[in-house]
Amino acid sequence: MGLNIVILGAPGAGKGTQAVRVSRERGLPHISTGDILRQGVKDRLPVALLAKEKMDRGELADDATIVEIVRGRLVRSDTGAGFILDGFPRTVSQARALDVIMDERKEGPLLVVDIGVPHEELVRRLSRRCICSKCGANPERPENAEAKCPRCGGSLVCRTDDTAEVAIERLRIYAQATKPLVEYYSGRPSFCAVNGHRLPEQVAREVSTMIDGAAARAAAAGAEARGVGGR
Ligand code: AMP
């Protein structure tokens, strides 16, 4: 059975940071739809260039485009033992599409980790964020303007979609389109909620414990529960 993990949370909740850690610890590919789109913009891929205007405004790219990107990524051979999805799904329609993909894969349940952080803290974090031009990580902006990416040593640049106004728009869209996912998933034995308003190391420890617990519960719930929605 694969370890198929979805990390949910508002922009700024620390999904990327935690996803990178889990990916390293468990040896699973980290699949960030935001990173895929940003790389696509750099590579001048038409599908990503179409999404760029929406990304710059803090809006969501359309569901069909994103679902096709994820579907294409999940058929690659490195996902055989599982994967960490970061930034997908972001709408209930995307979550339904992911359920269909998971049913087709028959590679074990989806474990969903929701990282919760209070609104004011999210605004504070978003207005301080950068992105690594090399690996796509998005750590908080360091005090030292010369500082390099903590993940790969690449150069850090401020994201064009993280001005205060756009940050607030991204949070509004999160509340409207993405937060309903918590309700969509919360009845499943494979769902768990983590308090993200702590040091990244503390959050990481809880995420790890929660993943093991969710995997055990989902396995115990077995095929019968999967048939009634406990994917
Ligand atoms: P992120 O790095 O995850 O914050 O994503 C950056 C931007 O990419 C988002 O603000 C959206 O415009 C777009 N994007 C990434 N993932 C998705 C998704 N699952 N659905 C729609 N748009 C997305």
Coordinates of N, CA and C and ligand atoms in Angstrom, one line a residue:
M1 N 0.8 -1.2 0.0 CA 0.0 0.0 0.0 C 0.9 1.3 0.0
G2 N 0.6 2.2 -0.9 CA 1.4 3.4 -0.9 C 1.0 4.4 0.2
L3 N 1.9 5.3 0.5 CA 1.6 6.3 1.5 C 1.2 7.6 0.7
N4 N -0.1 7.7 0.5 CA -0.6 8.8 -0.4 C -1.1 10.0 0.4
I5 N -0.3 11.0 0.5 CA -0.6 12.1 1.4 C -1.0 13.4 0.7
V6 N -2.1 14.0 1.3 CA -2.5 15.3 0.8 C -2.3 16.2 2.0
I7 N -1.6 17.3 1.8 CA -1.4 18.3 2.9 C -2.3 19.5 2.6
L8 N -3.3 19.7 3.4 CA -4.2 20.9 3.3 C -3.8 22.0 4.2
G9 N -4.3 23.2 3.8 CA -4.0 24.3 4.7 C -4.1 25.6 3.9
A10 N -4.3 26.7 4.5 CA -4.4 28.0 3.9 C -3.1 28.4 3.3
P11 N -3.0 29.3 2.3 CA -1.7 29.9 1.9 C -1.0 30.4 3.1
G12 N 0.2 30.1 3.3 CA 1.0 30.6 4.5 C 0.9 29.6 5.7
A13 N 0.2 28.5 5.6 CA 0.0 27.6 6.8 C 1.3 26.8 7.0
G14 N 2.1 26.8 6.0 CA 3.4 26.0 6.1 C 3.2 24.6 5.4
K15 N 2.3 24.5 4.5 CA 2.1 23.2 3.8 C 3.4 22.8 3.0
G16 N 4.0 23.8 2.4 CA 5.2 23.5 1.6 C 6.4 23.0 2.4
T17 N 6.6 23.8 3.6 CA 7.7 23.4 4.5 C 7.5 22.0 5.0
Q18 N 6.3 21.7 5.4 CA 6.0 20.3 6.0 C 6.0 19.3 4.9
A19 N 5.5 19.6 3.7 CA 5.6 18.6 2.6 C 7.0 18.3 2.2
V20 N 7.9 19.3 2.2 CA 9.3 19.0 1.9 C 9.9 18.0 2.9
R21 N 9.6 18.3 4.2 CA 10.1 17.5 5.3 C 9.6 16.0 5.2
V22 N 8.3 15.9 5.0 CA 7.7 14.5 4.9 C 8.3 13.8 3.7
S23 N 8.5 14.6 2.6 CA 9.0 14.0 1.4 C 10.4 13.4 1.7
R24 N 11.2 14.2 2.4 CA 12.6 13.8 2.7 C 12.6 12.6 3.6
E25 N 11.8 12.7 4.7 CA 11.8 11.6 5.7 C 11.3 10.3 5.2
R26 N 10.3 10.4 4.3 CA 9.6 9.1 3.9 C 10.1 8.7 2.5
G27 N 10.9 9.6 1.9 CA 11.4 9.2 0.5 C 10.3 9.2 -0.5
L28 N 9.4 10.1 -0.4 CA 8.3 10.2 -1.4 C 8.4 11.5 -2.2
P29 N 7.9 11.5 -3.4 CA 8.0 12.7 -4.2 C 7.0 13.8 -3.7
H30 N 7.5 15.0 -3.6 CA 6.8 16.2 -3.2 C 6.2 16.8 -4.4
I31 N 4.8 16.8 -4.6 CA 4.2 17.3 -5.8 C 3.4 18.5 -5.4
S32 N 4.0 19.7 -5.8 CA 3.4 21.0 -5.5 C 2.8 21.5 -6.8
T33 N 1.5 21.7 -6.9 CA 1.0 22.2 -8.2 C 1.4 23.7 -8.4
G34 N 1.6 24.4 -7.3 CA 2.2 25.8 -7.5 C 3.6 25.8 -8.1
D35 N 4.4 24.9 -7.6 CA 5.8 24.7 -8.1 C 5.7 24.3 -9.6
I36 N 4.8 23.3 -9.9 CA 4.7 22.9 -11.3 C 4.3 24.0 -12.2
L37 N 3.4 24.8 -11.8 CA 2.9 26.0 -12.6 C 4.0 27.0 -12.8
R38 N 4.7 27.3 -11.7 CA 5.8 28.3 -11.8 C 6.9 27.8 -12.7
Q39 N 7.2 26.5 -12.6 CA 8.3 26.0 -13.5 C 7.7 26.0 -14.9
G40 N 6.4 25.7 -15.1 CA 5.8 25.8 -16.4 C 5.9 27.2 -17.0
V41 N 5.7 28.2 -16.2 CA 5.8 29.6 -16.7 C 7.3 29.9 -17.1
K42 N 8.2 29.4 -16.3 CA 9.7 29.6 -16.7 C 9.9 28.9 -18.0
D43 N 9.4 27.7 -18.2 CA 9.6 27.0 -19.4 C 8.7 27.4 -20.6
R44 N 7.9 28.4 -20.3 CA 7.0 29.0 -21.4 C 6.0 28.0 -21.9
L45 N 5.5 27.1 -21.0 CA 4.5 26.1 -21.4 C 3.2 26.8 -21.5
P46 N 2.5 26.6 -22.6 CA 1.2 27.4 -22.8 C 0.2 27.2 -21.7
V47 N 0.1 26.0 -21.2 CA -0.9 25.7 -20.1 C -0.6 26.6 -18.9
A48 N 0.7 26.7 -18.6 CA 1.1 27.5 -17.4 C 1.0 29.0 -17.7
L49 N 1.3 29.4 -18.9 CA 1.3 30.8 -19.2 C -0.2 31.3 -19.1
L50 N -1.1 30.4 -19.5 CA -2.5 30.7 -19.4 C -3.0 31.0 -17.9
A51 N -2.3 30.2 -17.1 CA -2.7 30.3 -15.6 C -2.0 31.5 -14.9
K52 N -1.0 32.0 -15.6 CA -0.1 33.0 -14.9 C -0.9 34.2 -14.4
E53 N -1.7 34.7 -15.3 CA -2.5 35.9 -14.9 C -3.3 35.7 -13.6
K54 N -3.9 34.5 -13.5 CA -4.7 34.2 -12.3 C -3.8 34.0 -11.1
M55 N -2.6 33.4 -11.3 CA -1.7 33.2 -10.2 C -1.3 34.6 -9.7
D56 N -0.9 35.5 -10.6 CA -0.5 36.8 -10.2 C -1.6 37.6 -9.4
R57 N -2.8 37.3 -9.7 CA -3.9 38.0 -9.0 C -4.3 37.3 -7.7
G58 N -3.7 36.1 -7.5 CA -4.1 35.3 -6.3 C -5.3 34.4 -6.5
E59 N -5.7 34.4 -7.8 CA -6.9 33.5 -8.1 C -6.5 32.1 -8.4
L60 N -7.5 31.2 -8.4 CA -7.1 29.8 -8.7 C -7.1 29.6 -10.2
A61 N -6.2 28.7 -10.7 CA -6.2 28.3 -12.1 C -7.5 27.3 -12.2
D62 N -7.9 27.1 -13.5 CA -9.1 26.3 -13.6 C -8.9 24.8 -13.3
D63 N -10.0 24.2 -12.7 CA -10.0 22.9 -12.2 C -9.5 21.9 -13.3
A64 N -10.0 22.0 -14.5 CA -9.7 21.0 -15.5 C -8.2 20.9 -15.8
T65 N -7.6 22.1 -15.9 CA -6.1 22.2 -16.2 C -5.3 21.6 -15.1
I66 N -5.7 22.0 -13.8 CA -4.9 21.5 -12.7 C -5.1 19.9 -12.5
V67 N -6.3 19.5 -12.7 CA -6.5 18.0 -12.6 C -5.7 17.3 -13.6
E68 N -5.6 17.8 -14.8 CA -4.8 17.1 -15.9 C -3.3 17.1 -15.5
I69 N -2.9 18.2 -14.9 CA -1.5 18.3 -14.5 C -1.2 17.2 -13.5
V70 N -2.1 17.1 -12.5 CA -1.9 16.1 -11.4 C -2.0 14.7 -11.9
R71 N -3.0 14.5 -12.7 CA -3.2 13.1 -13.3 C -1.9 12.7 -14.0
G72 N -1.4 13.6 -14.8 CA -0.1 13.3 -15.6 C 1.1 13.1 -14.7
R73 N 1.1 13.8 -13.5 CA 2.2 13.6 -12.6 C 2.1 12.3 -11.8
L74 N 0.9 11.9 -11.5 CA 0.7 10.8 -10.6 C 0.9 9.4 -11.4
V75 N 1.0 9.5 -12.7 CA 1.3 8.2 -13.4 C 2.8 8.0 -13.5
R76 N 3.6 8.9 -13.1 CA 5.0 8.7 -13.2 C 5.5 7.7 -12.2
S77 N 6.5 6.9 -12.6 CA 6.9 5.7 -11.8 C 7.4 6.0 -10.4
D78 N 7.8 7.3 -10.1 CA 8.3 7.6 -8.8 C 7.2 7.7 -7.7
T79 N 5.9 7.6 -8.2 CA 4.8 7.7 -7.2 C 4.4 6.3 -6.7
G80 N 5.1 5.2 -7.1 CA 4.6 3.9 -6.8 C 4.5 3.6 -5.3
A81 N 5.4 4.2 -4.5 CA 5.3 4.0 -3.0 C 4.5 5.1 -2.4
G82 N 4.0 6.0 -3.2 CA 3.1 7.0 -2.6 C 3.7 8.4 -3.0
F83 N 3.1 9.5 -2.5 CA 3.4 10.9 -2.9 C 2.9 11.8 -1.8
I84 N 3.4 13.1 -1.9 CA 2.9 14.1 -1.0 C 2.3 15.2 -1.9
L85 N 1.0 15.4 -1.9 CA 0.4 16.5 -2.7 C 0.3 17.8 -1.8
D86 N 0.8 18.8 -2.4 CA 0.9 20.1 -1.7 C 0.3 21.2 -2.6
G87 N -0.9 21.7 -2.2 CA -1.5 22.8 -3.0 C -2.6 22.2 -3.9
F88 N -2.8 20.9 -3.8 CA -3.9 20.2 -4.6 C -4.4 19.1 -3.7
P89 N -5.8 18.9 -3.6 CA -6.8 19.7 -4.2 C -7.0 21.0 -3.5
R90 N -7.6 22.0 -4.3 CA -8.0 23.3 -3.7 C -9.4 23.6 -3.9
T91 N -10.2 22.7 -4.5 CA -11.6 22.9 -4.6 C -12.3 21.5 -4.4
V92 N -13.5 21.5 -4.1 CA -14.2 20.2 -3.9 C -14.2 19.4 -5.2
S93 N -14.4 20.2 -6.3 CA -14.3 19.5 -7.6 C -13.0 18.8 -7.9
Q94 N -11.9 19.5 -7.5 CA -10.6 18.8 -7.6 C -10.5 17.6 -6.7
A95 N -11.1 17.7 -5.5 CA -11.0 16.6 -4.6 C -11.8 15.4 -5.1
R96 N -12.9 15.6 -5.8 CA -13.7 14.5 -6.4 C -12.9 13.9 -7.5
A97 N -12.2 14.7 -8.3 CA -11.4 14.2 -9.4 C -10.2 13.3 -8.8
L98 N -9.7 13.8 -7.7 CA -8.6 13.0 -7.1 C -9.1 11.7 -6.5
D99 N -10.3 11.7 -6.0 CA -10.9 10.4 -5.6 C -11.0 9.4 -6.7
V100 N -11.4 9.9 -7.9 CA -11.5 9.1 -9.1 C -10.1 8.5 -9.4
I101 N -9.1 9.4 -9.4 CA -7.7 9.0 -9.8 C -7.3 7.9 -8.8
M102 N -7.6 8.1 -7.5 CA -7.1 7.2 -6.5 C -7.8 5.8 -6.7
D103 N -9.1 5.9 -7.0 CA -9.8 4.6 -7.3 C -9.2 3.9 -8.5
E104 N -8.8 4.6 -9.5 CA -8.2 4.0 -10.6 C -6.8 3.4 -10.3
R105 N -6.1 4.1 -9.4 CA -4.7 3.7 -9.1 C -4.7 2.4 -8.3
K106 N -5.7 2.3 -7.4 CA -5.8 1.1 -6.5 C -4.4 0.9 -5.7
E107 N -3.9 2.1 -5.2 CA -2.6 2.0 -4.5 C -2.8 2.5 -3.0
G108 N -3.9 2.1 -2.4 CA -4.1 2.5 -1.0 C -4.8 3.8 -0.8
P109 N -5.1 4.0 0.5 CA -5.9 5.2 0.8 C -5.2 6.5 0.7
L110 N -6.0 7.6 0.7 CA -5.5 8.9 0.7 C -5.4 9.4 2.1
L111 N -4.3 9.8 2.6 CA -4.2 10.4 4.0 C -4.2 11.9 3.9
V112 N -5.1 12.5 4.6 CA -5.3 14.0 4.5 C -4.9 14.7 5.8
V113 N -3.9 15.5 5.7 CA -3.4 16.3 6.9 C -3.8 17.7 6.7
D114 N -4.6 18.3 7.6 CA -5.0 19.7 7.5 C -4.2 20.5 8.5
I115 N -3.4 21.5 8.1 CA -2.6 22.3 8.9 C -3.4 23.6 9.2
G116 N -3.8 23.8 10.4 CA -4.6 25.0 10.8 C -3.7 26.1 11.4
V117 N -3.9 27.4 10.9 CA -3.2 28.5 11.4 C -4.2 29.7 11.5
P118 N -4.2 30.5 12.6 CA -5.2 31.7 12.6 C -4.9 32.7 11.5
H119 N -6.0 33.3 11.1 CA -6.1 34.3 10.0 C -5.0 35.4 10.1
E120 N -4.9 36.0 11.2 CA -3.9 37.1 11.4 C -2.5 36.7 11.2
E121 N -2.2 35.5 11.7 CA -0.9 34.9 11.5 C -0.6 34.6 10.0
L122 N -1.6 34.2 9.3 CA -1.4 33.9 7.9 C -1.1 35.1 7.1
V123 N -1.8 36.2 7.4 CA -1.6 37.5 6.7 C -0.1 37.9 7.0
R124 N 0.3 37.8 8.3 CA 1.7 38.2 8.6 C 2.7 37.4 7.8
R125 N 2.5 36.1 7.8 CA 3.4 35.2 7.1 C 3.5 35.4 5.6
L126 N 2.3 35.6 5.0 CA 2.2 35.8 3.6 C 2.9 37.1 3.1
S127 N 2.8 38.1 3.9 CA 3.4 39.4 3.5 C 5.0 39.3 3.7
R128 N 5.5 38.2 4.3 CA 6.9 38.1 4.5 C 7.5 37.0 3.6
R129 N 6.8 36.4 2.6 CA 7.3 35.2 1.9 C 8.1 35.5 0.7
C130 N 9.1 34.6 0.4 CA 9.9 34.6 -0.8 C 9.8 33.2 -1.5
I131 N 10.4 33.2 -2.7 CA 10.4 31.9 -3.3 C 11.9 31.7 -3.8
C132 N 12.3 30.4 -3.8 CA 13.6 30.1 -4.3 C 13.5 29.9 -5.8
S133 N 14.4 30.6 -6.5 CA 14.4 30.6 -8.0 C 14.8 29.3 -8.5
K134 N 15.5 28.5 -7.7 CA 16.0 27.2 -8.2 C 15.1 26.0 -7.9
C135 N 14.6 25.9 -6.6 CA 13.9 24.7 -6.3 C 12.4 25.0 -6.0
G136 N 12.0 26.3 -6.0 CA 10.6 26.6 -5.8 C 10.1 26.6 -4.3
A137 N 11.0 26.3 -3.3 CA 10.6 26.4 -1.9 C 10.2 27.8 -1.6
N138 N 9.3 28.0 -0.6 CA 8.9 29.4 -0.3 C 9.0 29.6 1.2
P139 N 10.2 29.8 1.7 CA 10.4 30.1 3.1 C 10.1 31.6 3.4
E140 N 10.0 31.9 4.7 CA 9.8 33.3 5.1 C 11.0 34.1 4.7
R141 N 10.8 35.4 4.3 CA 11.9 36.2 3.9 C 12.9 36.4 5.0
P142 N 14.1 36.0 4.7 CA 15.1 36.2 5.8 C 15.5 37.6 6.1
E143 N 16.0 37.9 7.3 CA 16.4 39.3 7.6 C 17.5 39.8 6.7
N144 N 18.4 38.9 6.4 CA 19.6 39.2 5.5 C 19.2 39.0 4.0
A145 N 19.2 40.1 3.3 CA 18.8 40.1 1.9 C 19.6 39.2 1.0
E146 N 20.8 38.9 1.5 CA 21.7 38.0 0.7 C 21.5 36.5 1.0
A147 N 20.6 36.2 2.0 CA 20.5 34.8 2.4 C 20.0 33.9 1.2
K148 N 20.4 32.7 1.3 CA 20.0 31.7 0.2 C 18.9 30.8 0.7
C149 N 18.4 30.0 -0.2 CA 17.4 29.0 0.1 C 17.8 28.0 1.1
P150 N 17.1 27.8 2.2 CA 17.5 26.8 3.2 C 17.5 25.4 2.6
R151 N 16.7 25.2 1.5 CA 16.5 23.8 1.0 C 17.7 23.5 0.0
C152 N 18.0 24.4 -0.9 CA 19.0 24.0 -1.9 C 20.1 25.0 -2.2
G153 N 20.1 26.2 -1.4 CA 21.1 27.2 -1.6 C 20.9 28.1 -2.8
G154 N 19.8 28.0 -3.5 CA 19.5 28.9 -4.6 C 19.1 30.3 -4.1
S155 N 19.0 31.2 -5.1 CA 18.7 32.6 -4.8 C 17.2 32.7 -4.4
L156 N 16.9 33.6 -3.4 CA 15.5 33.8 -3.0 C 15.0 35.1 -3.7
V157 N 13.7 35.1 -4.2 CA 13.1 36.3 -4.7 C 11.7 36.4 -4.1
C158 N 11.2 37.6 -4.0 CA 9.9 37.8 -3.5 C 8.9 37.4 -4.5
R159 N 7.8 36.8 -4.1 CA 6.8 36.3 -5.1 C 6.0 37.5 -5.5
T160 N 5.7 37.6 -6.8 CA 4.9 38.7 -7.3 C 3.4 38.5 -6.8
D161 N 3.0 37.3 -6.4 CA 1.6 37.2 -5.9 C 1.5 37.3 -4.4
D162 N 2.5 37.8 -3.7 CA 2.4 37.9 -2.3 C 2.5 39.4 -1.8
T163 N 2.0 40.3 -2.5 CA 1.8 41.7 -2.0 C 0.6 41.5 -1.0
A164 N 0.5 42.5 -0.1 CA -0.5 42.4 1.0 C -1.9 42.2 0.4
E165 N -2.2 43.0 -0.7 CA -3.5 42.9 -1.3 C -3.8 41.5 -1.9
V166 N -2.8 41.0 -2.6 CA -3.0 39.7 -3.2 C -3.0 38.6 -2.1
A167 N -2.3 38.8 -1.0 CA -2.3 37.8 0.1 C -3.7 37.8 0.6
I168 N -4.4 38.9 0.8 CA -5.7 38.9 1.4 C -6.7 38.3 0.4
E169 N -6.5 38.5 -0.9 CA -7.3 37.9 -1.9 C -7.2 36.3 -1.9
R170 N -5.9 35.9 -1.8 CA -5.7 34.5 -1.7 C -6.3 33.8 -0.5
L171 N -6.3 34.5 0.6 CA -7.0 34.0 1.8 C -8.5 34.0 1.7
R172 N -9.0 35.0 1.0 CA -10.5 35.1 0.7 C -10.9 33.9 -0.1
I173 N -10.1 33.6 -1.2 CA -10.4 32.5 -2.1 C -10.3 31.2 -1.4
Y174 N -9.3 31.1 -0.5 CA -9.1 29.9 0.3 C -10.3 29.6 1.1
A175 N -10.8 30.7 1.8 CA -12.0 30.5 2.7 C -13.2 30.0 1.9
Q176 N -13.3 30.6 0.7 CA -14.5 30.3 -0.1 C -14.4 28.9 -0.8
A177 N -13.2 28.7 -1.5 CA -13.1 27.5 -2.4 C -12.5 26.3 -1.7
T178 N -11.5 26.5 -0.8 CA -10.7 25.4 -0.3 C -11.1 24.9 1.0
K179 N -11.5 25.9 1.9 CA -11.8 25.4 3.3 C -12.9 24.3 3.3
P180 N -13.9 24.4 2.4 CA -14.9 23.3 2.4 C -14.3 21.9 2.2
L181 N -13.1 21.8 1.8 CA -12.4 20.5 1.7 C -12.3 19.9 3.1
V182 N -12.1 20.7 4.1 CA -12.0 20.1 5.4 C -13.2 19.3 5.8
E183 N -14.4 19.9 5.4 CA -15.6 19.2 5.7 C -15.7 17.9 4.8
Y184 N -15.3 18.1 3.5 CA -15.3 17.0 2.5 C -14.6 15.8 3.0
Y185 N -13.4 16.0 3.7 CA -12.5 14.9 4.1 C -12.7 14.5 5.6
S186 N -13.3 15.4 6.4 CA -13.1 15.2 7.8 C -13.8 13.9 8.4
G187 N -14.8 13.4 7.7 CA -15.4 12.2 8.1 C -14.6 10.9 7.9
R188 N -13.6 11.0 7.2 CA -12.8 9.8 6.8 C -11.8 9.4 7.9
P189 N -11.6 8.1 8.1 CA -10.6 7.7 9.1 C -9.2 8.2 8.8
S190 N -9.0 8.5 7.6 CA -7.6 8.9 7.1 C -7.4 10.4 7.3
F191 N -8.4 11.2 7.9 CA -8.2 12.6 8.0 C -7.6 13.0 9.3
C192 N -6.7 14.0 9.4 CA -6.2 14.4 10.7 C -5.9 15.9 10.6
A193 N -6.1 16.6 11.7 CA -5.9 18.1 11.8 C -4.7 18.3 12.7
V194 N -3.9 19.3 12.3 CA -2.7 19.6 13.0 C -2.7 21.1 13.3
N195 N -2.2 21.5 14.5 CA -2.1 22.9 14.8 C -0.8 23.4 14.2
G196 N -0.9 24.3 13.2 CA 0.2 24.8 12.5 C 0.8 26.1 13.1
H197 N 0.2 26.6 14.2 CA 0.7 27.9 14.8 C 1.8 27.6 15.9
R198 N 2.8 26.9 15.5 CA 3.9 26.5 16.3 C 5.2 26.5 15.5
L199 N 6.3 26.2 16.2 CA 7.5 26.1 15.4 C 7.5 25.0 14.4
P200 N 8.1 25.2 13.2 CA 8.0 24.2 12.2 C 8.4 22.8 12.7
E201 N 9.4 22.7 13.6 CA 9.9 21.4 14.1 C 8.7 20.7 14.9
Q202 N 8.0 21.5 15.7 CA 6.9 20.9 16.5 C 5.8 20.5 15.6
V203 N 5.5 21.3 14.6 CA 4.4 20.9 13.6 C 4.9 19.6 12.9
A204 N 6.1 19.6 12.5 CA 6.6 18.4 11.8 C 6.5 17.1 12.6
R205 N 6.8 17.2 13.9 CA 6.6 16.0 14.8 C 5.2 15.5 14.8
E206 N 4.3 16.5 14.9 CA 2.8 16.1 15.0 C 2.4 15.6 13.6
V207 N 2.8 16.2 12.5 CA 2.4 15.8 11.2 C 2.8 14.3 11.1
S208 N 4.1 14.0 11.5 CA 4.6 12.6 11.3 C 3.8 11.6 12.1
T209 N 3.5 12.0 13.4 CA 2.7 11.1 14.2 C 1.3 10.9 13.6
M210 N 0.7 12.0 13.1 CA -0.6 12.0 12.6 C -0.7 11.1 11.3
I211 N 0.4 11.2 10.5 CA 0.4 10.4 9.3 C 0.4 8.9 9.7
D212 N 1.2 8.5 10.7 CA 1.3 7.1 11.1 C -0.1 6.7 11.6
G213 N -0.7 7.6 12.4 CA -2.0 7.2 13.0 C -3.1 7.1 11.9
A214 N -3.1 8.0 11.0 CA -4.1 8.0 9.9 C -3.9 6.8 9.0
A215 N -2.6 6.4 8.8 CA -2.4 5.3 7.9 C -2.9 4.0 8.6
A216 N -2.7 3.9 10.0 CA -3.1 2.7 10.7 C -4.7 2.7 10.7
R217 N -5.3 3.8 11.0 CA -6.8 3.8 11.0 C -7.3 3.5 9.7
A218 N -6.8 4.1 8.6 CA -7.3 3.8 7.3 C -7.1 2.3 6.9
A219 N -6.0 1.7 7.3 CA -5.7 0.3 7.0 C -6.8 -0.5 7.8
A220 N -7.0 -0.1 9.1 CA -8.0 -0.9 9.9 C -9.4 -0.8 9.3
A221 N -9.7 0.4 8.8 CA -11.0 0.6 8.3 C -11.3 -0.3 7.1
G222 N -10.2 -0.5 6.3 CA -10.2 -1.5 5.3 C -11.1 -1.3 4.1
A223 N -11.3 -2.3 3.3 CA -12.0 -2.1 2.0 C -13.4 -1.7 2.3
E224 N -14.1 -2.2 3.3 CA -15.5 -1.9 3.6 C -15.7 -0.4 3.8
A225 N -14.8 0.2 4.6 CA -14.9 1.7 4.9 C -14.6 2.4 3.6
R226 N -13.7 2.0 2.8 CA -13.3 2.7 1.6 C -14.6 2.7 0.7
G227 N -15.3 1.7 0.7 CA -16.6 1.6 -0.1 C -17.6 2.7 0.3
V228 N -17.5 3.2 1.6 CA -18.5 4.2 2.0 C -17.8 5.5 2.2
G229 N -16.6 5.7 1.6 CA -16.0 7.1 1.6 C -14.8 7.2 2.4
G230 N -14.3 6.1 3.1 CA -13.1 6.3 3.9 C -11.9 6.0 3.2
R231 N -11.7 6.7 2.1 CA -10.5 6.4 1.2 C -9.2 6.7 1.8
Ligands
AMP1 P1 0.9 27.8 -4.3 O1 2.4 27.9 -4.5 O2 0.4 26.4 -4.0 O3 0.4 28.9 -3.4 O4 0.2 28.1 -5.7 C1 0.4 29.4 -6.4 C2 -0.7 29.7 -7.4 O5 -0.8 28.6 -8.3 C3 -2.1 29.7 -6.7 O6 -2.4 31.0 -6.1 C4 -3.0 29.4 -7.9 O7 -3.1 30.5 -8.8 C5 -2.2 28.4 -8.7 N1 -2.5 27.0 -8.2 C6 -1.7 26.1 -7.5 N2 -2.3 25.0 -7.2 C7 -3.6 25.1 -7.7 C8 -4.8 24.3 -7.6 N3 -4.8 23.1 -7.0 N4 -5.9 24.8 -8.2 C9 -6.0 26.0 -8.8 N5 -4.9 26.9 -8.8 C10 -3.7 26.4 -8.3

